[in-house]
Structures are given as C-alpha cells and as structure tokens.
C-alpha cells in the first residue's frame, strides 16, 4: 500500500467511522485498514482513533492527522492533474 492509499484509509475511516465499511469502500480488507491505523499510530506515537462497539472515531490527534491527510491528498491530486496536462 502506498502513502496515498494510507491517506485515503485515514480519511475514509474518519468519514464512515467503521473499519469494515471503510475497507469495503476502498476495496481492501478490514485487516489492511487496521494495519494502516496501527502503523500510523506507532509512527505518530499517539492514538489516532478511539475504537469501540459503536465504531472508530478520530481522537484529537486523529482529527489533526486526518485534516493534514485531506490537505496532502488534495495537493497530490492537483499535482497529478498538472502533470497529466
């Protein structure tokens, strides 16, 4: 999974609040979504999502990272459009 896909995982999980639904939308396994979150939490040294029976919600730190991921993905898409022109 490349960095762009990892950003998409974070953004989708924050949007739908459920790892299985995020995985379905993105066409990956639930374990892939869980692995991405676990790796990023280890990299940042903080919990990015609260996991519970009612799903997954971004923590304060998670909201910061999801916002940054949203901006980064938008910039990457704009760069790709420019390259494609």
Short mmCIF file of N, CA and C in Angstrom, two decimals:
data_model
loop_
_atom_site.label_atom_id
_atom_site.label_comp_id
_atom_site.label_asym_id
_atom_site.label_seq_id
_atom_site.Cartn_x
_atom_site.Cartn_y
_atom_site.Cartn_z
N UNK A 1 0.86 -1.17 0.00
CA UNK A 1 0.00 0.00 0.00
C UNK A 1 0.90 1.24 0.00
N UNK A 2 0.65 2.15 -0.93
CA UNK A 2 1.47 3.36 -0.98
C UNK A 2 0.93 4.43 -0.04
N UNK A 3 1.70 5.49 0.08
CA UNK A 3 1.35 6.55 1.04
C UNK A 3 -0.01 7.19 0.70
N UNK A 4 -0.29 7.38 -0.57
CA UNK A 4 -1.58 7.96 -0.97
C UNK A 4 -2.73 7.10 -0.47
N UNK A 5 -2.59 5.79 -0.63
CA UNK A 5 -3.65 4.88 -0.18
C UNK A 5 -3.80 4.92 1.34
N UNK A 6 -2.69 5.08 2.05
CA UNK A 6 -2.78 5.19 3.51
C UNK A 6 -3.56 6.44 3.90
N UNK A 7 -3.32 7.53 3.19
CA UNK A 7 -4.07 8.76 3.46
C UNK A 7 -5.56 8.53 3.22
N UNK A 8 -5.87 7.84 2.13
CA UNK A 8 -7.27 7.56 1.81
C UNK A 8 -7.92 6.71 2.90
N UNK A 9 -7.17 5.76 3.45
CA UNK A 9 -7.70 4.92 4.54
C UNK A 9 -8.08 5.80 5.73
N UNK A 10 -7.18 6.69 6.15
CA UNK A 10 -7.47 7.56 7.29
C UNK A 10 -8.71 8.41 7.04
N UNK A 11 -8.76 9.01 5.88
CA UNK A 11 -9.86 9.91 5.55
C UNK A 11 -11.19 9.15 5.51
N UNK A 12 -11.19 7.99 4.88
CA UNK A 12 -12.43 7.20 4.77
C UNK A 12 -12.87 6.69 6.13
N UNK A 13 -11.94 6.21 6.94
CA UNK A 13 -12.30 5.72 8.26
C UNK A 13 -12.90 6.84 9.10
N UNK A 14 -12.32 8.01 9.03
CA UNK A 14 -12.87 9.15 9.79
C UNK A 14 -14.27 9.49 9.29
N UNK A 15 -14.49 9.35 7.98
CA UNK A 15 -15.79 9.71 7.40
C UNK A 15 -16.89 8.71 7.77
N UNK A 16 -16.57 7.41 7.70
CA UNK A 16 -17.62 6.41 7.92
C UNK A 16 -17.63 5.85 9.33
N UNK A 17 -16.52 5.95 10.06
CA UNK A 17 -16.49 5.54 11.45
C UNK A 17 -16.52 4.04 11.70
N UNK A 18 -16.21 3.26 10.67
CA UNK A 18 -16.26 1.81 10.82
C UNK A 18 -15.21 1.19 9.90
N UNK A 19 -14.34 0.36 10.46
CA UNK A 19 -13.25 -0.21 9.67
C UNK A 19 -13.75 -1.10 8.54
N UNK A 20 -14.76 -1.89 8.80
CA UNK A 20 -15.28 -2.77 7.76
C UNK A 20 -15.87 -1.97 6.60
N UNK A 21 -16.65 -0.94 6.93
CA UNK A 21 -17.24 -0.11 5.86
C UNK A 21 -16.17 0.65 5.10
N UNK A 22 -15.17 1.17 5.80
CA UNK A 22 -14.06 1.87 5.13
C UNK A 22 -13.34 0.91 4.19
N UNK A 23 -13.10 -0.31 4.65
CA UNK A 23 -12.44 -1.31 3.82
C UNK A 23 -13.27 -1.62 2.58
N UNK A 24 -14.58 -1.77 2.75
CA UNK A 24 -15.47 -2.06 1.62
C UNK A 24 -15.43 -0.94 0.59
N UNK A 25 -15.51 0.30 1.05
CA UNK A 25 -15.49 1.45 0.15
C UNK A 25 -14.19 1.50 -0.63
N UNK A 26 -13.08 1.20 0.04
CA UNK A 26 -11.76 1.31 -0.58
C UNK A 26 -11.32 0.05 -1.32
N UNK A 27 -12.08 -1.03 -1.16
CA UNK A 27 -11.75 -2.27 -1.85
C UNK A 27 -10.53 -2.97 -1.26
N UNK A 28 -10.37 -2.86 0.06
CA UNK A 28 -9.28 -3.54 0.76
C UNK A 28 -9.88 -4.35 1.90
N UNK A 29 -9.04 -5.12 2.57
CA UNK A 29 -9.54 -5.91 3.69
C UNK A 29 -9.62 -5.06 4.95
N UNK A 30 -10.43 -5.51 5.90
CA UNK A 30 -10.54 -4.82 7.17
C UNK A 30 -9.20 -4.85 7.89
N UNK A 31 -8.46 -5.94 7.75
CA UNK A 31 -7.16 -6.03 8.41
C UNK A 31 -6.18 -5.02 7.82
N UNK A 32 -6.31 -4.71 6.55
CA UNK A 32 -5.46 -3.69 5.93
C UNK A 32 -5.73 -2.33 6.56
N UNK A 33 -7.00 -2.00 6.74
CA UNK A 33 -7.37 -0.73 7.38
C UNK A 33 -6.80 -0.70 8.79
N UNK A 34 -6.98 -1.76 9.54
CA UNK A 34 -6.47 -1.84 10.90
C UNK A 34 -4.95 -1.71 10.93
N UNK A 35 -4.26 -2.38 10.01
CA UNK A 35 -2.80 -2.31 9.95
C UNK A 35 -2.31 -0.90 9.66
N UNK A 36 -2.98 -0.21 8.74
CA UNK A 36 -2.59 1.17 8.42
C UNK A 36 -2.72 2.05 9.65
N UNK A 37 -3.84 1.94 10.34
CA UNK A 37 -4.06 2.76 11.53
C UNK A 37 -3.01 2.44 12.60
N UNK A 38 -2.75 1.17 12.80
CA UNK A 38 -1.76 0.75 13.81
C UNK A 38 -0.37 1.29 13.46
N UNK A 39 0.04 1.18 12.20
CA UNK A 39 1.35 1.69 11.77
C UNK A 39 1.46 3.19 11.98
N UNK A 40 0.40 3.92 11.59
CA UNK A 40 0.45 5.38 11.72
C UNK A 40 0.41 5.81 13.18
N UNK A 41 -0.35 5.09 13.99
CA UNK A 41 -0.36 5.41 15.42
C UNK A 41 1.03 5.20 16.03
N UNK A 42 1.71 4.14 15.61
CA UNK A 42 3.08 3.90 16.10
C UNK A 42 4.02 5.00 15.61
N UNK A 43 3.86 5.41 14.36
CA UNK A 43 4.72 6.45 13.80
C UNK A 43 4.51 7.79 14.51
N UNK A 44 3.28 8.12 14.82
CA UNK A 44 2.97 9.39 15.49
C UNK A 44 3.12 9.30 17.00
N UNK A 45 3.13 8.10 17.53
CA UNK A 45 3.25 7.93 18.98
C UNK A 45 2.01 8.34 19.74
N UNK A 46 0.86 8.26 19.08
CA UNK A 46 -0.40 8.65 19.72
C UNK A 46 -1.54 7.87 19.08
N UNK A 47 -2.59 7.64 19.86
CA UNK A 47 -3.80 7.01 19.31
C UNK A 47 -4.48 8.00 18.38
N UNK A 48 -4.79 7.55 17.17
CA UNK A 48 -5.46 8.40 16.20
C UNK A 48 -6.97 8.15 16.16
N UNK A 49 -7.39 6.96 16.58
CA UNK A 49 -8.81 6.60 16.60
C UNK A 49 -9.16 5.93 17.91
N UNK A 50 -10.33 6.24 18.43
CA UNK A 50 -10.91 5.52 19.56
C UNK A 50 -11.74 4.40 18.96
N UNK A 51 -11.46 3.18 19.37
CA UNK A 51 -12.19 2.03 18.84
C UNK A 51 -13.16 1.53 19.91
N UNK A 52 -14.38 1.29 19.48
CA UNK A 52 -15.37 0.79 20.42
C UNK A 52 -16.44 -0.01 19.70
N UNK A 53 -17.42 -0.44 20.44
CA UNK A 53 -18.53 -1.21 19.85
C UNK A 53 -19.28 -0.41 18.81
N UNK A 54 -19.26 0.91 18.95
CA UNK A 54 -20.03 1.76 18.03
C UNK A 54 -19.18 2.24 16.85
N UNK A 55 -17.96 1.70 16.73
CA UNK A 55 -17.13 2.06 15.59
C UNK A 55 -15.84 2.75 16.01
N UNK A 56 -15.25 3.45 15.08
CA UNK A 56 -13.98 4.14 15.30
C UNK A 56 -14.17 5.63 15.07
N UNK A 57 -13.73 6.41 16.07
CA UNK A 57 -13.83 7.86 15.95
C UNK A 57 -12.44 8.46 16.11
N UNK A 58 -12.12 9.50 15.32
CA UNK A 58 -10.81 10.11 15.47
C UNK A 58 -10.66 10.76 16.85
N UNK A 59 -9.48 10.60 17.43
CA UNK A 59 -9.15 11.31 18.65
C UNK A 59 -8.80 12.76 18.28
N UNK A 60 -8.45 13.55 19.25
CA UNK A 60 -8.00 14.92 18.97
C UNK A 60 -6.81 14.87 18.01
N UNK A 61 -5.87 13.98 18.29
CA UNK A 61 -4.70 13.85 17.41
C UNK A 61 -5.10 13.30 16.05
N UNK A 62 -6.04 12.38 16.07
CA UNK A 62 -6.52 11.81 14.82
C UNK A 62 -7.15 12.85 13.92
N UNK A 63 -7.91 13.77 14.51
CA UNK A 63 -8.53 14.83 13.70
C UNK A 63 -7.45 15.70 13.05
N UNK A 64 -6.39 15.97 13.77
CA UNK A 64 -5.28 16.75 13.20
C UNK A 64 -4.65 16.02 12.02
N UNK A 65 -4.41 14.72 12.21
CA UNK A 65 -3.76 13.94 11.16
C UNK A 65 -4.70 13.76 9.96
N UNK A 66 -5.98 13.54 10.21
CA UNK A 66 -6.93 13.39 9.11
C UNK A 66 -7.03 14.69 8.31
N UNK A 67 -7.05 15.82 8.99
CA UNK A 67 -7.09 17.11 8.28
C UNK A 67 -5.83 17.29 7.44
N UNK A 68 -4.69 16.96 8.00
CA UNK A 68 -3.44 17.06 7.24
C UNK A 68 -3.45 16.09 6.06
N UNK A 69 -3.99 14.89 6.27
CA UNK A 69 -4.07 13.90 5.20
C UNK A 69 -4.99 14.39 4.08
N UNK A 70 -6.09 15.02 4.45
CA UNK A 70 -7.02 15.56 3.46
C UNK A 70 -6.34 16.63 2.62
N UNK A 71 -5.62 17.52 3.26
CA UNK A 71 -4.91 18.58 2.54
C UNK A 71 -3.81 18.00 1.65
N UNK A 72 -3.05 17.04 2.18
CA UNK A 72 -1.97 16.43 1.41
C UNK A 72 -2.52 15.70 0.19
N UNK A 73 -3.60 14.95 0.37
CA UNK A 73 -4.19 14.22 -0.75
C UNK A 73 -4.71 15.18 -1.81
N UNK A 74 -5.30 16.28 -1.38
CA UNK A 74 -5.79 17.28 -2.33
C UNK A 74 -4.62 17.86 -3.14
N UNK A 75 -3.53 18.16 -2.48
CA UNK A 75 -2.35 18.70 -3.17
C UNK A 75 -1.76 17.67 -4.13
N UNK A 76 -1.74 16.42 -3.72
CA UNK A 76 -1.22 15.36 -4.60
C UNK A 76 -2.09 15.21 -5.84
N UNK A 77 -3.39 15.31 -5.66
CA UNK A 77 -4.30 15.20 -6.80
C UNK A 77 -4.14 16.38 -7.75
N UNK A 78 -3.97 17.58 -7.19
CA UNK A 78 -3.74 18.76 -8.03
C UNK A 78 -2.45 18.63 -8.80
N UNK A 79 -1.41 18.14 -8.17
CA UNK A 79 -0.12 17.94 -8.84
C UNK A 79 -0.27 16.92 -9.97
N UNK A 80 -1.02 15.85 -9.72
CA UNK A 80 -1.22 14.83 -10.75
C UNK A 80 -1.98 15.40 -11.94
N UNK A 81 -2.99 16.25 -11.66
CA UNK A 81 -3.73 16.89 -12.76
C UNK A 81 -2.80 17.75 -13.61
N UNK A 82 -1.93 18.51 -12.96
CA UNK A 82 -0.97 19.36 -13.68
C UNK A 82 -0.03 18.52 -14.53
N UNK A 83 0.43 17.42 -13.98
CA UNK A 83 1.32 16.55 -14.71
C UNK A 83 0.62 15.95 -15.92
N UNK A 84 -0.64 15.57 -15.74
CA UNK A 84 -1.40 14.96 -16.81
C UNK A 84 -1.70 15.94 -17.96
N UNK A 85 -1.71 17.22 -17.66
CA UNK A 85 -1.96 18.22 -18.70
C UNK A 85 -0.76 18.31 -19.60
#
